[in-house]
Amino acid sequence: MAEHSVTVESTLEALLAEKKYSTIRDILITMNPSDIASIFDELEEDHLPLLFRLLPKEQAAETFVEMDPEAQELLIRGFSDSELKEVIDELYVDDAVDIVEEMPANVVRRILSQADPEMRKNINEILRYPENSAGSIMTTEYVSLRPSMTVEESILRIRRTGVDKETIYTCYVTKDRTLIGLVTVKDLLLAQDDEMSIEEIMETNIISVNTQADQEEVAQMFSKYNFLALPVVDAENRMVGIITFDDAMDVMEDEVTEDMEIMGGMTPSDKTYLRSTVFDLFRHRIPWLMLLMVSATFTGLIITGFENKLTTLHLAAFIPMLMDTGGNSGSQSSVTIIRALSLGEVDFSDLLRIIWKEIRTAVLCGITLAVVCFAKIMLVDHLLLNNDSVTTLVALVVCITMALTVLVAKLIGCSLPMLAKKIGFDPAVMASPFITTIVDALSLLVYFGIASAMLSTPV
Amino acid sequence: MAEHSVTVESTLEALLAEKKYSTIRDILITMNPSDIASIFDELEEDHLPLLFRLLPKEQAAETFVEMDPEAQELLIRGFSDSELKEVIDELYVDDAVDIVEEMPANVVRRILSQADPEMRKNINEILRYPENSAGSIMTTEYVSLRPSMTVEESILRIRRTGVDKETIYTCYVTKDRTLIGLVTVKDLLLAQDDEMSIEEIMETNIISVNTQADQEEVAQMFSKYNFLALPVVDAENRMVGIITFDDAMDVMEDEVTEDMEIMGGMTPSDKTYLRSTVFDLFRHRIPWLMLLMVSATFTGLIITGFENKLTTLHLAAFIPMLMDTGGNSGSQSSVTIIRALSLGEVDFSDLLRIIWKEIRTAVLCGITLAVVCFAKIMLVDHLLLNNDSVTTLVALVVCITMALTVLVAKLIGCSLPMLAKKIGFDPAVMASPFITTIVDALSLLVYFGIASAMLSTPV
């Protein structure tokens, strides 16, 4: 897709150079606003206002919503008041809020001053909700019906008011502002009799979400229930807005990116990779690197403590293999559990069941690895490389350490994310980098412990 | 949510013991099919057929779709032919295909023999498409309109045929089976004049996907364009089916889980964690552990080669810190790039830009870490622990190695996933475990190289 944009982009640059504006317009109006936005984001900033003005009003607003905040700000600063008002009038409230949240204060003041009073009120209301809450991602533009309306009246109401609603396909039935039912356009169209009342056909077992709920919970509900839209209610069950599936998809994607960043040992970032500056990347990466580097002091101390044994018994060569295998075993378990937790497949009550499963898996993996490792050491190090210091006993020490390290790594890998979740931390923190550091220290202790017990220092 | 199910579950078990079936029914009919399915999946198998028969026909089918394959198979084996037929008649084609794909051959034969001829034909058609292709996840139940129809005729057609369609909200306009436009129910309801023809109001810039396209591409299109449904066409642009947003969400989730599994050094699995047997887990984890363990032979060889220096210069204590910091730096870059690739934010044409960004970030991180590391070594190892072998020169060697390792790690971490994608591999393979193994070997080479150059072996 990106490659496709590059081609269209260069065509547009060429047409711009030749000032063939009507041809550009003809090309743009056949395109989807998302595609236009990705092209605009790549173009030189100077061309942006000109190209944007070539778009028809509605397509312009839809494109605007999909653009990068930098490009949006640039355009807004170039807009006349009436141009700005035209774009804002076409926006849905939730999209307007998304834009406002990214802009500096003086731009926000200009946007609010051009928005009509109803829009301004709605934007301010949504801005009041905590970041990443259901309230902060909802829109207030939904179709509401009264229980006493007939099917025919409802369809008329949708026809009259639907144009400004983010979705018309699910309509919400309220009584004194309390949500009491929902009815879909499918229900309305397929109703046997146009004179039936909404009360008769509405679904009353409604799943809704509170304004304060976390957006991750919202995304989980969408993937579980396959909703087109989810009603948002306040503490008194009064209907205040809806969240549509496309916003839930965005949340899902953002949450996964955040999880992956944390699991990779970075603090999460709002910006895409190409939009991040070098200093942004540095700032998000250095804390974990620093923390993990400093905590590696312990592994250093352990090695220093056993340095004599290490030297005389030639044990150093196996340290990387033991540490890496431990790290990998642990991260397999932690990644699996972190993902299962974030999909809601497991929770804390499954802890013992998970530990028991991981123990058995670790035993299988540990024994297999130990056997292969033993064969490898005897064949490669002992026979092939003729390394005299690698005796059968040394091979045995390495392999027993291997099996025990796998067991310890898998136990830590599966239980730390569960415990983190239990005490209210993000389980994703307990991923590879963190687990590796702990497992490294433990595997060295096991290694030197077993070596001390089984091998006597040669005279 | 899981905690909520546990409570309902125990209530149901208690009511079952008292044979209070009508109470159970009253509870179940207020619930969403997804919730009923999660409860059924947790219950004892013996109760399942009895409970399932308490559900009204439509709710039963919807619940059936959401259940685990094991539970589905159990139920089907217990169904009479007419019960099976009743459930199948209520299913959408794509859900029926999902079920058929998980069942053993004899159960599949029974399902197909009870399906009506139209359904059987559709199921067989979808089963022909390659696994994970757009064709394999589509459904053939969509509303098609002719360009000459009026708005009124179209609404009538939807009312007549809509009940069996997976979505009625986007309707597809075809001419000789070729897709020429689309029209939404919103367009139809909000049309100014019921006598307008579909041709006049339809959208003709249609984004569609080929039957052979990968499902990951489908998911990316949904998240980019916010579609409710995406039309699927064959090589001749003939309309063959649609994919709806809820199926795209499932694909999105599955693809993320798969990415995470691969990034954690596991072969991807279809089963959820709790449904996987210990042997399943073993089978998916052992290949990478084995491969990475064997490739750690190289790090072992490097250490053995430098063992003299290592011993006399007391360099071993810093190996874990250098290896871990290298591994962490590399995985930060690889995780970032793998995610950006799978979101379509970057592609191969950005390679040089990415490398340049990573170099600068690596220099910042490397220098910061080196300075802190130097201070730490001089303070802790030299002053505090009074370790005479740790001279200023040794500290310098360690810190220079640190900075260079971070640079090498970030370069490898960002470029390998890009190269993997370019040659058609899954970039996720190039994550932490793989990068760590390569970076370990390189960081040791750098370490010993610099140590050889800067430190003379003490006499």
Short mmCIF file of N, CA and C in Angstrom, two decimals, chain B residues 164-253:
data_model
loop_
_atom_site.label_atom_id
_atom_site.label_comp_id
_atom_site.label_asym_id
_atom_site.label_seq_id
_atom_site.Cartn_x
_atom_site.Cartn_y
_atom_site.Cartn_z
N ASP B 164 -31.56 -13.27 6.18
CA ASP B 164 -30.50 -14.27 6.08
C ASP B 164 -29.13 -13.68 5.81
N LYS B 165 -29.02 -12.36 5.73
CA LYS B 165 -27.74 -11.76 5.34
C LYS B 165 -26.92 -11.41 6.57
N GLU B 166 -25.61 -11.57 6.45
CA GLU B 166 -24.74 -11.27 7.59
C GLU B 166 -24.76 -9.77 7.90
N THR B 167 -24.78 -8.93 6.86
CA THR B 167 -25.06 -7.52 7.11
C THR B 167 -25.96 -7.00 6.00
N ILE B 168 -26.87 -6.11 6.36
CA ILE B 168 -27.71 -5.50 5.32
C ILE B 168 -27.27 -4.06 5.12
N TYR B 169 -26.34 -3.58 5.94
CA TYR B 169 -26.07 -2.15 5.97
C TYR B 169 -25.25 -1.66 4.78
N THR B 170 -24.45 -2.54 4.20
CA THR B 170 -23.79 -2.18 2.95
C THR B 170 -24.31 -3.14 1.89
N CYS B 171 -24.86 -2.59 0.79
CA CYS B 171 -25.39 -3.42 -0.27
C CYS B 171 -24.52 -3.24 -1.51
N TYR B 172 -24.36 -4.31 -2.27
CA TYR B 172 -23.43 -4.29 -3.39
C TYR B 172 -24.17 -4.30 -4.71
N VAL B 173 -23.76 -3.40 -5.59
CA VAL B 173 -24.44 -3.26 -6.88
C VAL B 173 -23.63 -4.03 -7.90
N THR B 174 -24.27 -5.00 -8.55
CA THR B 174 -23.54 -5.83 -9.52
C THR B 174 -24.24 -5.79 -10.88
N LYS B 175 -23.44 -5.99 -11.91
CA LYS B 175 -23.96 -6.04 -13.28
C LYS B 175 -23.24 -7.22 -13.93
N ASP B 176 -23.96 -8.21 -14.40
CA ASP B 176 -23.36 -9.45 -14.89
C ASP B 176 -22.37 -10.00 -13.86
N ARG B 177 -22.76 -9.99 -12.63
CA ARG B 177 -21.96 -10.48 -11.49
C ARG B 177 -20.73 -9.63 -11.18
N THR B 178 -20.43 -8.61 -12.00
CA THR B 178 -19.28 -7.77 -11.72
C THR B 178 -19.69 -6.68 -10.73
N LEU B 179 -18.81 -6.40 -9.78
CA LEU B 179 -19.09 -5.37 -8.77
C LEU B 179 -18.88 -3.99 -9.37
N ILE B 180 -19.95 -3.20 -9.42
CA ILE B 180 -19.80 -1.87 -10.02
C ILE B 180 -20.07 -0.73 -9.04
N GLY B 181 -20.60 -1.04 -7.86
CA GLY B 181 -20.85 0.05 -6.92
C GLY B 181 -21.32 -0.47 -5.59
N LEU B 182 -21.42 0.44 -4.62
CA LEU B 182 -22.02 0.04 -3.36
C LEU B 182 -22.87 1.17 -2.81
N VAL B 183 -23.84 0.77 -2.01
CA VAL B 183 -24.76 1.72 -1.46
C VAL B 183 -25.07 1.28 -0.03
N THR B 184 -25.11 2.24 0.91
CA THR B 184 -25.38 1.84 2.29
C THR B 184 -26.85 2.07 2.61
N VAL B 185 -27.31 1.40 3.63
CA VAL B 185 -28.70 1.60 4.06
C VAL B 185 -28.89 3.06 4.48
N LYS B 186 -27.83 3.66 5.02
CA LYS B 186 -27.91 5.07 5.37
C LYS B 186 -28.19 5.91 4.12
N ASP B 187 -27.47 5.62 3.02
CA ASP B 187 -27.73 6.33 1.75
C ASP B 187 -29.18 6.14 1.33
N LEU B 188 -29.67 4.90 1.44
CA LEU B 188 -31.03 4.60 0.99
C LEU B 188 -32.05 5.35 1.84
N LEU B 189 -31.85 5.30 3.17
CA LEU B 189 -32.82 5.94 4.06
C LEU B 189 -32.77 7.46 3.94
N LEU B 190 -31.59 7.99 3.72
CA LEU B 190 -31.47 9.45 3.68
C LEU B 190 -31.64 10.02 2.27
N ALA B 191 -31.89 9.13 1.28
CA ALA B 191 -32.06 9.62 -0.10
C ALA B 191 -33.23 10.59 -0.16
N GLN B 192 -33.05 11.66 -0.95
CA GLN B 192 -34.08 12.71 -1.04
C GLN B 192 -35.37 12.18 -1.66
N ASP B 193 -35.21 11.22 -2.58
CA ASP B 193 -36.35 10.82 -3.39
C ASP B 193 -36.34 9.30 -3.56
N ASP B 194 -37.43 8.64 -3.18
CA ASP B 194 -37.52 7.19 -3.25
C ASP B 194 -37.45 6.65 -4.67
N GLU B 195 -37.67 7.52 -5.64
CA GLU B 195 -37.69 7.06 -7.03
C GLU B 195 -36.32 7.15 -7.71
N MET B 196 -35.34 7.70 -6.99
CA MET B 196 -33.99 7.76 -7.57
C MET B 196 -33.48 6.35 -7.81
N SER B 197 -32.65 6.19 -8.84
CA SER B 197 -32.12 4.85 -9.10
C SER B 197 -30.83 4.65 -8.31
N ILE B 198 -30.55 3.38 -8.05
CA ILE B 198 -29.32 3.02 -7.34
C ILE B 198 -28.11 3.57 -8.08
N GLU B 199 -28.16 3.47 -9.40
CA GLU B 199 -27.06 3.96 -10.21
C GLU B 199 -26.71 5.42 -9.88
N GLU B 200 -27.76 6.22 -9.58
CA GLU B 200 -27.52 7.63 -9.31
C GLU B 200 -26.87 7.87 -7.95
N ILE B 201 -27.21 7.04 -6.98
CA ILE B 201 -26.70 7.33 -5.63
C ILE B 201 -25.52 6.46 -5.22
N MET B 202 -25.21 5.43 -6.01
CA MET B 202 -24.18 4.49 -5.53
C MET B 202 -22.78 5.11 -5.57
N GLU B 203 -21.94 4.59 -4.67
CA GLU B 203 -20.53 4.96 -4.62
C GLU B 203 -19.80 4.06 -5.62
N THR B 204 -19.04 4.65 -6.53
CA THR B 204 -18.40 3.80 -7.55
C THR B 204 -16.91 3.60 -7.33
N ASN B 205 -16.32 4.40 -6.42
CA ASN B 205 -14.90 4.15 -6.11
C ASN B 205 -14.83 3.11 -5.02
N ILE B 206 -14.82 1.86 -5.43
CA ILE B 206 -14.95 0.79 -4.45
C ILE B 206 -13.60 0.20 -4.14
N ILE B 207 -13.33 -0.01 -2.86
CA ILE B 207 -12.14 -0.74 -2.47
C ILE B 207 -12.56 -2.16 -2.18
N SER B 208 -11.97 -3.12 -2.90
CA SER B 208 -12.33 -4.52 -2.69
C SER B 208 -11.05 -5.31 -2.50
N VAL B 209 -11.21 -6.58 -2.17
CA VAL B 209 -10.03 -7.41 -1.95
C VAL B 209 -10.20 -8.68 -2.76
N ASN B 210 -9.09 -9.22 -3.24
CA ASN B 210 -9.16 -10.44 -4.03
C ASN B 210 -9.29 -11.65 -3.11
N THR B 211 -9.96 -12.69 -3.61
CA THR B 211 -10.15 -13.91 -2.81
C THR B 211 -8.83 -14.48 -2.29
N GLN B 212 -7.74 -14.28 -3.04
CA GLN B 212 -6.45 -14.90 -2.69
C GLN B 212 -5.63 -14.04 -1.71
N ALA B 213 -6.08 -12.81 -1.43
CA ALA B 213 -5.30 -11.91 -0.57
C ALA B 213 -5.14 -12.51 0.82
N ASP B 214 -4.04 -12.17 1.48
CA ASP B 214 -3.80 -12.69 2.82
C ASP B 214 -4.73 -12.00 3.83
N GLN B 215 -5.18 -12.77 4.82
CA GLN B 215 -6.12 -12.19 5.79
C GLN B 215 -5.50 -11.03 6.58
N GLU B 216 -4.16 -11.02 6.71
CA GLU B 216 -3.52 -9.92 7.42
C GLU B 216 -3.73 -8.61 6.65
N GLU B 217 -3.65 -8.71 5.32
CA GLU B 217 -3.90 -7.54 4.48
C GLU B 217 -5.34 -7.06 4.67
N VAL B 218 -6.26 -8.01 4.76
CA VAL B 218 -7.67 -7.67 4.99
C VAL B 218 -7.82 -6.88 6.29
N ALA B 219 -7.19 -7.38 7.34
CA ALA B 219 -7.29 -6.70 8.64
C ALA B 219 -6.71 -5.30 8.56
N GLN B 220 -5.60 -5.15 7.87
CA GLN B 220 -4.99 -3.82 7.71
C GLN B 220 -5.93 -2.87 6.98
N MET B 221 -6.65 -3.40 5.97
CA MET B 221 -7.57 -2.53 5.22
C MET B 221 -8.71 -2.05 6.11
N PHE B 222 -9.22 -2.96 6.95
CA PHE B 222 -10.29 -2.56 7.86
C PHE B 222 -9.82 -1.46 8.80
N SER B 223 -8.62 -1.63 9.35
CA SER B 223 -8.19 -0.63 10.33
C SER B 223 -7.86 0.68 9.64
N LYS B 224 -7.50 0.63 8.36
CA LYS B 224 -7.21 1.86 7.63
C LYS B 224 -8.48 2.58 7.21
N TYR B 225 -9.44 1.83 6.69
CA TYR B 225 -10.60 2.48 6.05
C TYR B 225 -11.87 2.52 6.90
N ASN B 226 -11.86 1.89 8.08
CA ASN B 226 -13.06 1.90 8.93
C ASN B 226 -14.31 1.33 8.25
N PHE B 227 -14.13 0.29 7.42
CA PHE B 227 -15.28 -0.31 6.75
C PHE B 227 -16.11 -1.16 7.70
N LEU B 228 -17.41 -1.24 7.38
CA LEU B 228 -18.30 -2.17 8.06
C LEU B 228 -18.16 -3.55 7.42
N ALA B 229 -17.97 -3.54 6.10
CA ALA B 229 -17.79 -4.78 5.35
C ALA B 229 -16.95 -4.48 4.12
N LEU B 230 -16.24 -5.50 3.67
CA LEU B 230 -15.33 -5.34 2.54
C LEU B 230 -15.73 -6.37 1.48
N PRO B 231 -15.98 -5.93 0.24
CA PRO B 231 -16.37 -6.91 -0.78
C PRO B 231 -15.17 -7.74 -1.26
N VAL B 232 -15.40 -9.02 -1.50
CA VAL B 232 -14.36 -9.91 -1.98
C VAL B 232 -14.67 -10.27 -3.43
N VAL B 233 -13.70 -10.08 -4.32
CA VAL B 233 -13.92 -10.35 -5.75
C VAL B 233 -12.91 -11.37 -6.25
N ASP B 234 -13.27 -12.05 -7.35
CA ASP B 234 -12.32 -13.00 -7.93
C ASP B 234 -11.44 -12.27 -8.94
N ALA B 235 -10.60 -13.03 -9.65
CA ALA B 235 -9.62 -12.42 -10.56
C ALA B 235 -10.30 -11.62 -11.66
N GLU B 236 -11.56 -11.97 -12.00
CA GLU B 236 -12.29 -11.22 -13.04
C GLU B 236 -13.16 -10.11 -12.45
N ASN B 237 -12.89 -9.70 -11.20
CA ASN B 237 -13.65 -8.65 -10.53
C ASN B 237 -15.11 -9.02 -10.32
N ARG B 238 -15.42 -10.33 -10.34
CA ARG B 238 -16.79 -10.74 -10.04
C ARG B 238 -16.93 -10.86 -8.53
N MET B 239 -18.06 -10.34 -8.04
CA MET B 239 -18.32 -10.32 -6.61
C MET B 239 -18.59 -11.75 -6.12
N VAL B 240 -17.84 -12.21 -5.10
CA VAL B 240 -18.08 -13.55 -4.59
C VAL B 240 -18.49 -13.59 -3.12
N GLY B 241 -18.22 -12.51 -2.38
CA GLY B 241 -18.60 -12.54 -0.97
C GLY B 241 -18.22 -11.26 -0.26
N ILE B 242 -18.45 -11.23 1.04
CA ILE B 242 -18.05 -10.07 1.84
C ILE B 242 -17.35 -10.57 3.11
N ILE B 243 -16.52 -9.69 3.66
CA ILE B 243 -15.94 -9.94 4.98
C ILE B 243 -16.46 -8.82 5.88
N THR B 244 -16.98 -9.17 7.06
CA THR B 244 -17.53 -8.13 7.93
C THR B 244 -16.51 -7.74 9.01
N PHE B 245 -16.73 -6.56 9.60
CA PHE B 245 -15.74 -6.01 10.54
C PHE B 245 -15.45 -6.93 11.72
N ASP B 246 -16.47 -7.69 12.16
CA ASP B 246 -16.24 -8.53 13.34
C ASP B 246 -15.26 -9.66 13.01
N ASP B 247 -15.34 -10.19 11.77
CA ASP B 247 -14.37 -11.21 11.38
C ASP B 247 -12.98 -10.60 11.24
N ALA B 248 -12.94 -9.35 10.75
CA ALA B 248 -11.65 -8.67 10.62
C ALA B 248 -11.02 -8.46 11.99
N MET B 249 -11.85 -8.15 12.99
CA MET B 249 -11.33 -7.98 14.36
C MET B 249 -10.73 -9.27 14.87
N ASP B 250 -11.41 -10.39 14.61
CA ASP B 250 -10.88 -11.69 15.03
C ASP B 250 -9.53 -11.95 14.36
N VAL B 251 -9.47 -11.65 13.07
CA VAL B 251 -8.21 -11.86 12.33
C VAL B 251 -7.11 -11.00 12.94
N MET B 252 -7.44 -9.73 13.22
CA MET B 252 -6.48 -8.80 13.82
C MET B 252 -5.91 -9.39 15.10
N GLU B 253 -6.81 -9.88 15.95
CA GLU B 253 -6.39 -10.46 17.22
C GLU B 253 -5.52 -11.69 17.01
#
